Amino acid sequence: MNISIDLLPQRVKAKERGGVPVIPVAGACTVIVAASFLTFMYVDTKSSVQSLEQEVAAQTEVRNTAQQEFLTKTTGMTEYNYIDYYTNMNTLLDTIYKDTIDLKERVYMLLPDRAEVNSYSFLNNGDLSMQITFHSKGDAAIYLNRLLNADLVTSAEVQTISTSNEDLLYQSQFTLKLDTIVGEES
């Protein structure tokens, strides 16, 4: 059997019993502060995520609008894609009509020396109208003969020949019919 002997006065014992335990109170305060901090961080992070989601949605809407505007501008015939449109049209027309630039060069190669073309009007059906300045009436006759013997010309005629007295130049108006359809034979 154990006998306890208390030699301390009664006042000291009362103080020991009446004191608040420091470690459990400090632990509880730490838990409360940590829980409050974590709750604040959760709410703050959640609101940040929501604001980022709204910003991403807004940026996505801006991107979709810009993409739609781009498609609108590049679909069909617009000022942004007319080069492709005309290139494709030229390719298609080249499968139907002979190259008009080649026809023009071939008609110009038949011109006599010192002759100048003042006007050149060509239609895809083969009608060609030209006004040419010659230095003699004979040059106009030579050019008409060359045109009639060319394989690309179906018909040719001189509409008018006029002269200016001071320059001694002859203005001639020619009307031609050219083979313009691919595969067309004269």
PDB file of N, CA and C in Angstrom, residues 47-113:
ATOM      1  N   SER A  47     -12.620  30.669 -57.000  1.00  0.00           N
ATOM      2  CA  SER A  47     -13.029  31.889 -57.706  1.00  0.00           C
ATOM      3  C   SER A  47     -12.039  32.215 -58.831  1.00  0.00           C
ATOM      4  N   SER A  48     -10.750  31.940 -58.623  1.00  0.00           N
ATOM      5  CA  SER A  48      -9.757  32.148 -59.687  1.00  0.00           C
ATOM      6  C   SER A  48     -10.021  31.220 -60.864  1.00  0.00           C
ATOM      7  N   VAL A  49     -10.338  29.989 -60.600  1.00  0.00           N
ATOM      8  CA  VAL A  49     -10.647  29.021 -61.656  1.00  0.00           C
ATOM      9  C   VAL A  49     -11.894  29.461 -62.419  1.00  0.00           C
ATOM     10  N   GLN A  50     -12.900  29.933 -61.711  1.00  0.00           N
ATOM     11  CA  GLN A  50     -14.126  30.396 -62.370  1.00  0.00           C
ATOM     12  C   GLN A  50     -13.843  31.612 -63.258  1.00  0.00           C
ATOM     13  N   SER A  51     -13.037  32.551 -62.763  1.00  0.00           N
ATOM     14  CA  SER A  51     -12.726  33.728 -63.582  1.00  0.00           C
ATOM     15  C   SER A  51     -11.887  33.328 -64.798  1.00  0.00           C
ATOM     16  N   LEU A  52     -10.968  32.368 -64.636  1.00  0.00           N
ATOM     17  CA  LEU A  52     -10.190  31.889 -65.780  1.00  0.00           C
ATOM     18  C   LEU A  52     -11.083  31.171 -66.790  1.00  0.00           C
ATOM     19  N   GLU A  53     -12.043  30.396 -66.300  1.00  0.00           N
ATOM     20  CA  GLU A  53     -12.981  29.723 -67.206  1.00  0.00           C
ATOM     21  C   GLU A  53     -13.798  30.743 -67.991  1.00  0.00           C
ATOM     22  N   GLN A  54     -14.221  31.823 -67.332  1.00  0.00           N
ATOM     23  CA  GLN A  54     -14.967  32.865 -68.025  1.00  0.00           C
ATOM     24  C   GLN A  54     -14.086  33.568 -69.060  1.00  0.00           C
ATOM     25  N   GLU A  55     -12.832  33.816 -68.713  1.00  0.00           N
ATOM     26  CA  GLU A  55     -11.913  34.457 -69.650  1.00  0.00           C
ATOM     27  C   GLU A  55     -11.637  33.556 -70.849  1.00  0.00           C
ATOM     28  N   VAL A  56     -11.460  32.254 -70.588  1.00  0.00           N
ATOM     29  CA  VAL A  56     -11.251  31.306 -71.692  1.00  0.00           C
ATOM     30  C   VAL A  56     -12.479  31.257 -72.585  1.00  0.00           C
ATOM     31  N   ALA A  57     -13.666  31.263 -71.992  1.00  0.00           N
ATOM     32  CA  ALA A  57     -14.903  31.256 -72.788  1.00  0.00           C
ATOM     33  C   ALA A  57     -14.998  32.518 -73.636  1.00  0.00           C
ATOM     34  N   ALA A  58     -14.645  33.663 -73.066  1.00  0.00           N
ATOM     35  CA  ALA A  58     -14.690  34.915 -73.825  1.00  0.00           C
ATOM     36  C   ALA A  58     -13.674  34.900 -74.961  1.00  0.00           C
ATOM     37  N   GLN A  59     -12.456  34.442 -74.690  1.00  0.00           N
ATOM     38  CA  GLN A  59     -11.425  34.364 -75.730  1.00  0.00           C
ATOM     39  C   GLN A  59     -11.812  33.358 -76.814  1.00  0.00           C
ATOM     40  N   THR A  60     -12.434  32.258 -76.426  1.00  0.00           N
ATOM     41  CA  THR A  60     -12.906  31.279 -77.402  1.00  0.00           C
ATOM     42  C   THR A  60     -13.968  31.890 -78.300  1.00  0.00           C
ATOM     43  N   GLU A  61     -14.853  32.672 -77.725  1.00  0.00           N
ATOM     44  CA  GLU A  61     -15.897  33.351 -78.510  1.00  0.00           C
ATOM     45  C   GLU A  61     -15.277  34.344 -79.487  1.00  0.00           C
ATOM     46  N   VAL A  62     -14.267  35.092 -79.035  1.00  0.00           N
ATOM     47  CA  VAL A  62     -13.571  36.035 -79.918  1.00  0.00           C
ATOM     48  C   VAL A  62     -12.888  35.278 -81.052  1.00  0.00           C
ATOM     49  N   ARG A  63     -12.227  34.168 -80.726  1.00  0.00           N
ATOM     50  CA  ARG A  63     -11.561  33.360 -81.750  1.00  0.00           C
ATOM     51  C   ARG A  63     -12.563  32.807 -82.750  1.00  0.00           C
ATOM     52  N   ASN A  64     -13.696  32.284 -82.261  1.00  0.00           N
ATOM     53  CA  ASN A  64     -14.708  31.745 -83.160  1.00  0.00           C
ATOM     54  C   ASN A  64     -15.278  32.827 -84.071  1.00  0.00           C
ATOM     55  N   THR A  65     -15.473  34.028 -83.542  1.00  0.00           N
ATOM     56  CA  THR A  65     -15.976  35.141 -84.351  1.00  0.00           C
ATOM     57  C   THR A  65     -14.956  35.518 -85.422  1.00  0.00           C
ATOM     58  N   ALA A  66     -13.686  35.601 -85.041  1.00  0.00           N
ATOM     59  CA  ALA A  66     -12.635  35.936 -86.011  1.00  0.00           C
ATOM     60  C   ALA A  66     -12.506  34.846 -87.066  1.00  0.00           C
ATOM     61  N   GLN A  67     -12.631  33.598 -86.650  1.00  0.00           N
ATOM     62  CA  GLN A  67     -12.562  32.484 -87.587  1.00  0.00           C
ATOM     63  C   GLN A  67     -13.735  32.528 -88.562  1.00  0.00           C
ATOM     64  N   GLN A  68     -14.906  32.847 -88.065  1.00  0.00           N
ATOM     65  CA  GLN A  68     -16.088  32.953 -88.926  1.00  0.00           C
ATOM     66  C   GLN A  68     -15.938  34.109 -89.916  1.00  0.00           C
ATOM     67  N   GLU A  69     -15.411  35.244 -89.459  1.00  0.00           N
ATOM     68  CA  GLU A  69     -15.170  36.375 -90.358  1.00  0.00           C
ATOM     69  C   GLU A  69     -14.158  36.002 -91.432  1.00  0.00           C
ATOM     70  N   PHE A  70     -13.116  35.264 -91.056  1.00  0.00           N
ATOM     71  CA  PHE A  70     -12.120  34.828 -92.027  1.00  0.00           C
ATOM     72  C   PHE A  70     -12.742  33.916 -93.070  1.00  0.00           C
ATOM     73  N   LEU A  71     -13.553  32.962 -92.629  1.00  0.00           N
ATOM     74  CA  LEU A  71     -14.218  32.062 -93.569  1.00  0.00           C
ATOM     75  C   LEU A  71     -15.160  32.824 -94.487  1.00  0.00           C
ATOM     76  N   THR A  72     -15.845  33.819 -93.944  1.00  0.00           N
ATOM     77  CA  THR A  72     -16.750  34.627 -94.762  1.00  0.00           C
ATOM     78  C   THR A  72     -15.966  35.389 -95.822  1.00  0.00           C
ATOM     79  N   LYS A  73     -14.810  35.920 -95.440  1.00  0.00           N
ATOM     80  CA  LYS A  73     -14.008  36.694 -96.373  1.00  0.00           C
ATOM     81  C   LYS A  73     -13.335  35.829 -97.422  1.00  0.00           C
ATOM     82  N   THR A  74     -13.022  34.586 -97.095  1.00  0.00           N
ATOM     83  CA  THR A  74     -12.284  33.750 -98.033  1.00  0.00           C
ATOM     84  C   THR A  74     -13.161  32.754 -98.774  1.00  0.00           C
ATOM     85  N   THR A  75     -14.434  32.702 -98.488  1.00  0.00           N
ATOM     86  CA  THR A  75     -15.328  31.791 -99.181  1.00  0.00           C
ATOM     87  C   THR A  75     -16.062  32.569-100.256  1.00  0.00           C
ATOM     88  N   GLY A  76     -16.085  32.020-101.446  1.00  0.00           N
ATOM     89  CA  GLY A  76     -16.754  32.704-102.544  1.00  0.00           C
ATOM     90  C   GLY A  76     -15.858  33.769-103.131  1.00  0.00           C
ATOM     91  N   MET A  77     -16.417  34.616-103.943  1.00  0.00           N
ATOM     92  CA  MET A  77     -15.653  35.682-104.609  1.00  0.00           C
ATOM     93  C   MET A  77     -15.609  36.905-103.719  1.00  0.00           C
ATOM     94  N   THR A  78     -14.433  37.198-103.190  1.00  0.00           N
ATOM     95  CA  THR A  78     -14.247  38.371-102.347  1.00  0.00           C
ATOM     96  C   THR A  78     -12.967  39.077-102.762  1.00  0.00           C
ATOM     97  N   GLU A  79     -12.741  40.242-102.191  1.00  0.00           N
ATOM     98  CA  GLU A  79     -11.524  40.978-102.507  1.00  0.00           C
ATOM     99  C   GLU A  79     -10.286  40.292-101.944  1.00  0.00           C
ATOM    100  N   TYR A  80     -10.464  39.324-101.034  1.00  0.00           N
ATOM    101  CA  TYR A  80      -9.320  38.669-100.417  1.00  0.00           C
ATOM    102  C   TYR A  80      -8.830  37.462-101.208  1.00  0.00           C
ATOM    103  N   ASN A  81      -9.664  36.904-102.074  1.00  0.00           N
ATOM    104  CA  ASN A  81      -9.244  35.712-102.800  1.00  0.00           C
ATOM    105  C   ASN A  81      -9.468  35.832-104.299  1.00  0.00           C
ATOM    106  N   TYR A  82      -9.532  37.044-104.822  1.00  0.00           N
ATOM    107  CA  TYR A  82      -9.818  37.207-106.236  1.00  0.00           C
ATOM    108  C   TYR A  82      -8.697  36.664-107.116  1.00  0.00           C
ATOM    109  N   ILE A  83      -7.454  36.654-106.660  1.00  0.00           N
ATOM    110  CA  ILE A  83      -6.359  36.131-107.476  1.00  0.00           C
ATOM    111  C   ILE A  83      -6.569  34.644-107.725  1.00  0.00           C
ATOM    112  N   ASP A  84      -6.900  33.888-106.671  1.00  0.00           N
ATOM    113  CA  ASP A  84      -7.174  32.466-106.846  1.00  0.00           C
ATOM    114  C   ASP A  84      -8.384  32.264-107.749  1.00  0.00           C
ATOM    115  N   TYR A  85      -9.404  33.096-107.563  1.00  0.00           N
ATOM    116  CA  TYR A  85     -10.617  32.980-108.359  1.00  0.00           C
ATOM    117  C   TYR A  85     -10.309  33.193-109.835  1.00  0.00           C
ATOM    118  N   TYR A  86      -9.560  34.244-110.164  1.00  0.00           N
ATOM    119  CA  TYR A  86      -9.242  34.519-111.558  1.00  0.00           C
ATOM    120  C   TYR A  86      -8.245  33.528-112.126  1.00  0.00           C
ATOM    121  N   THR A  87      -7.339  33.017-111.318  1.00  0.00           N
ATOM    122  CA  THR A  87      -6.423  31.986-111.790  1.00  0.00           C
ATOM    123  C   THR A  87      -7.196  30.733-112.158  1.00  0.00           C
ATOM    124  N   ASN A  88      -8.139  30.341-111.301  1.00  0.00           N
ATOM    125  CA  ASN A  88      -8.962  29.172-111.601  1.00  0.00           C
ATOM    126  C   ASN A  88      -9.823  29.414-112.835  1.00  0.00           C
ATOM    127  N   MET A  89     -10.364  30.626-112.958  1.00  0.00           N
ATOM    128  CA  MET A  89     -11.178  30.947-114.123  1.00  0.00           C
ATOM    129  C   MET A  89     -10.331  30.923-115.391  1.00  0.00           C
ATOM    130  N   ASN A  90      -9.107  31.461-115.322  1.00  0.00           N
ATOM    131  CA  ASN A  90      -8.219  31.457-116.471  1.00  0.00           C
ATOM    132  C   ASN A  90      -7.869  30.034-116.883  1.00  0.00           C
ATOM    133  N   THR A  91      -7.621  29.166-115.900  1.00  0.00           N
ATOM    134  CA  THR A  91      -7.324  27.765-116.197  1.00  0.00           C
ATOM    135  C   THR A  91      -8.513  27.108-116.886  1.00  0.00           C
ATOM    136  N   LEU A  92      -9.716  27.358-116.388  1.00  0.00           N
ATOM    137  CA  LEU A  92     -10.916  26.798-117.009  1.00  0.00           C
ATOM    138  C   LEU A  92     -11.097  27.328-118.426  1.00  0.00           C
ATOM    139  N   LEU A  93     -10.932  28.634-118.602  1.00  0.00           N
ATOM    140  CA  LEU A  93     -11.106  29.216-119.935  1.00  0.00           C
ATOM    141  C   LEU A  93     -10.036  28.731-120.903  1.00  0.00           C
ATOM    142  N   ASP A  94      -8.826  28.447-120.405  1.00  0.00           N
ATOM    143  CA  ASP A  94      -7.775  27.933-121.281  1.00  0.00           C
ATOM    144  C   ASP A  94      -8.109  26.548-121.806  1.00  0.00           C
ATOM    145  N   THR A  95      -8.949  25.794-121.083  1.00  0.00           N
ATOM    146  CA  THR A  95      -9.364  24.496-121.602  1.00  0.00           C
ATOM    147  C   THR A  95     -10.437  24.648-122.675  1.00  0.00           C
ATOM    148  N   ILE A  96     -11.090  25.819-122.720  1.00  0.00           N
ATOM    149  CA  ILE A  96     -12.136  26.064-123.720  1.00  0.00           C
ATOM    150  C   ILE A  96     -11.598  26.928-124.856  1.00  0.00           C
ATOM    151  N   TYR A  97     -10.963  28.068-124.496  1.00  0.00           N
ATOM    152  CA  TYR A  97     -10.476  29.027-125.491  1.00  0.00           C
ATOM    153  C   TYR A  97      -8.969  28.954-125.599  1.00  0.00           C
ATOM    154  N   LYS A  98      -8.469  29.276-126.777  1.00  0.00           N
ATOM    155  CA  LYS A  98      -7.023  29.381-126.964  1.00  0.00           C
ATOM    156  C   LYS A  98      -6.523  30.561-126.146  1.00  0.00           C
ATOM    157  N   ASP A  99      -5.283  30.508-125.787  1.00  0.00           N
ATOM    158  CA  ASP A  99      -4.686  31.565-124.958  1.00  0.00           C
ATOM    159  C   ASP A  99      -4.717  32.887-125.711  1.00  0.00           C
ATOM    160  N   THR A 100      -5.423  33.870-125.164  1.00  0.00           N
ATOM    161  CA  THR A 100      -5.583  35.157-125.850  1.00  0.00           C
ATOM    162  C   THR A 100      -4.281  35.929-125.943  1.00  0.00           C
ATOM    163  N   ILE A 101      -3.399  35.755-125.000  1.00  0.00           N
ATOM    164  CA  ILE A 101      -2.113  36.442-125.054  1.00  0.00           C
ATOM    165  C   ILE A 101      -1.281  35.873-126.196  1.00  0.00           C
ATOM    166  N   ASP A 102      -1.318  34.559-126.369  1.00  0.00           N
ATOM    167  CA  ASP A 102      -0.612  33.923-127.472  1.00  0.00           C
ATOM    168  C   ASP A 102      -1.189  34.386-128.807  1.00  0.00           C
ATOM    169  N   LEU A 103      -2.512  34.490-128.905  1.00  0.00           N
ATOM    170  CA  LEU A 103      -3.145  34.967-130.132  1.00  0.00           C
ATOM    171  C   LEU A 103      -2.704  36.399-130.441  1.00  0.00           C
ATOM    172  N   LYS A 104      -2.678  37.247-129.419  1.00  0.00           N
ATOM    173  CA  LYS A 104      -2.269  38.643-129.614  1.00  0.00           C
ATOM    174  C   LYS A 104      -0.827  38.716-130.095  1.00  0.00           C
ATOM    175  N   GLU A 105       0.058  37.953-129.481  1.00  0.00           N
ATOM    176  CA  GLU A 105       1.461  37.961-129.887  1.00  0.00           C
ATOM    177  C   GLU A 105       1.614  37.481-131.326  1.00  0.00           C
ATOM    178  N   ARG A 106       0.862  36.466-131.714  1.00  0.00           N
ATOM    179  CA  ARG A 106       0.950  35.946-133.088  1.00  0.00           C
ATOM    180  C   ARG A 106       0.431  36.969-134.094  1.00  0.00           C
ATOM    181  N   VAL A 107      -0.640  37.699-133.756  1.00  0.00           N
ATOM    182  CA  VAL A 107      -1.158  38.753-134.647  1.00  0.00           C
ATOM    183  C   VAL A 107      -0.148  39.892-134.744  1.00  0.00           C
ATOM    184  N   TYR A 108       0.490  40.256-133.649  1.00  0.00           N
ATOM    185  CA  TYR A 108       1.482  41.335-133.652  1.00  0.00           C
ATOM    186  C   TYR A 108       2.738  40.944-134.446  1.00  0.00           C
ATOM    187  N   MET A 109       3.104  39.670-134.437  1.00  0.00           N
ATOM    188  CA  MET A 109       4.293  39.227-135.159  1.00  0.00           C
ATOM    189  C   MET A 109       4.105  39.373-136.670  1.00  0.00           C
ATOM    190  N   LEU A 110       2.885  39.403-137.130  1.00  0.00           N
ATOM    191  CA  LEU A 110       2.611  39.553-138.559  1.00  0.00           C
ATOM    192  C   LEU A 110       2.733  40.992-139.040  1.00  0.00           C
ATOM    193  N   LEU A 111       2.813  41.941-138.109  1.00  0.00           N
ATOM    194  CA  LEU A 111       2.904  43.360-138.483  1.00  0.00           C
ATOM    195  C   LEU A 111       4.201  43.655-139.225  1.00  0.00           C
ATOM    196  N   PRO A 112       4.132  44.547-140.246  1.00  0.00           N
ATOM    197  CA  PRO A 112       5.369  44.973-140.920  1.00  0.00           C
ATOM    198  C   PRO A 112       6.186  45.894-140.007  1.00  0.00           C
ATOM    199  N   ASP A 113       7.411  46.171-140.409  1.00  0.00           N
ATOM    200  CA  ASP A 113       8.291  47.052-139.628  1.00  0.00           C
ATOM    201  C   ASP A 113       7.676  48.441-139.506  1.00  0.00           C
TER     202      ASP A 113
END
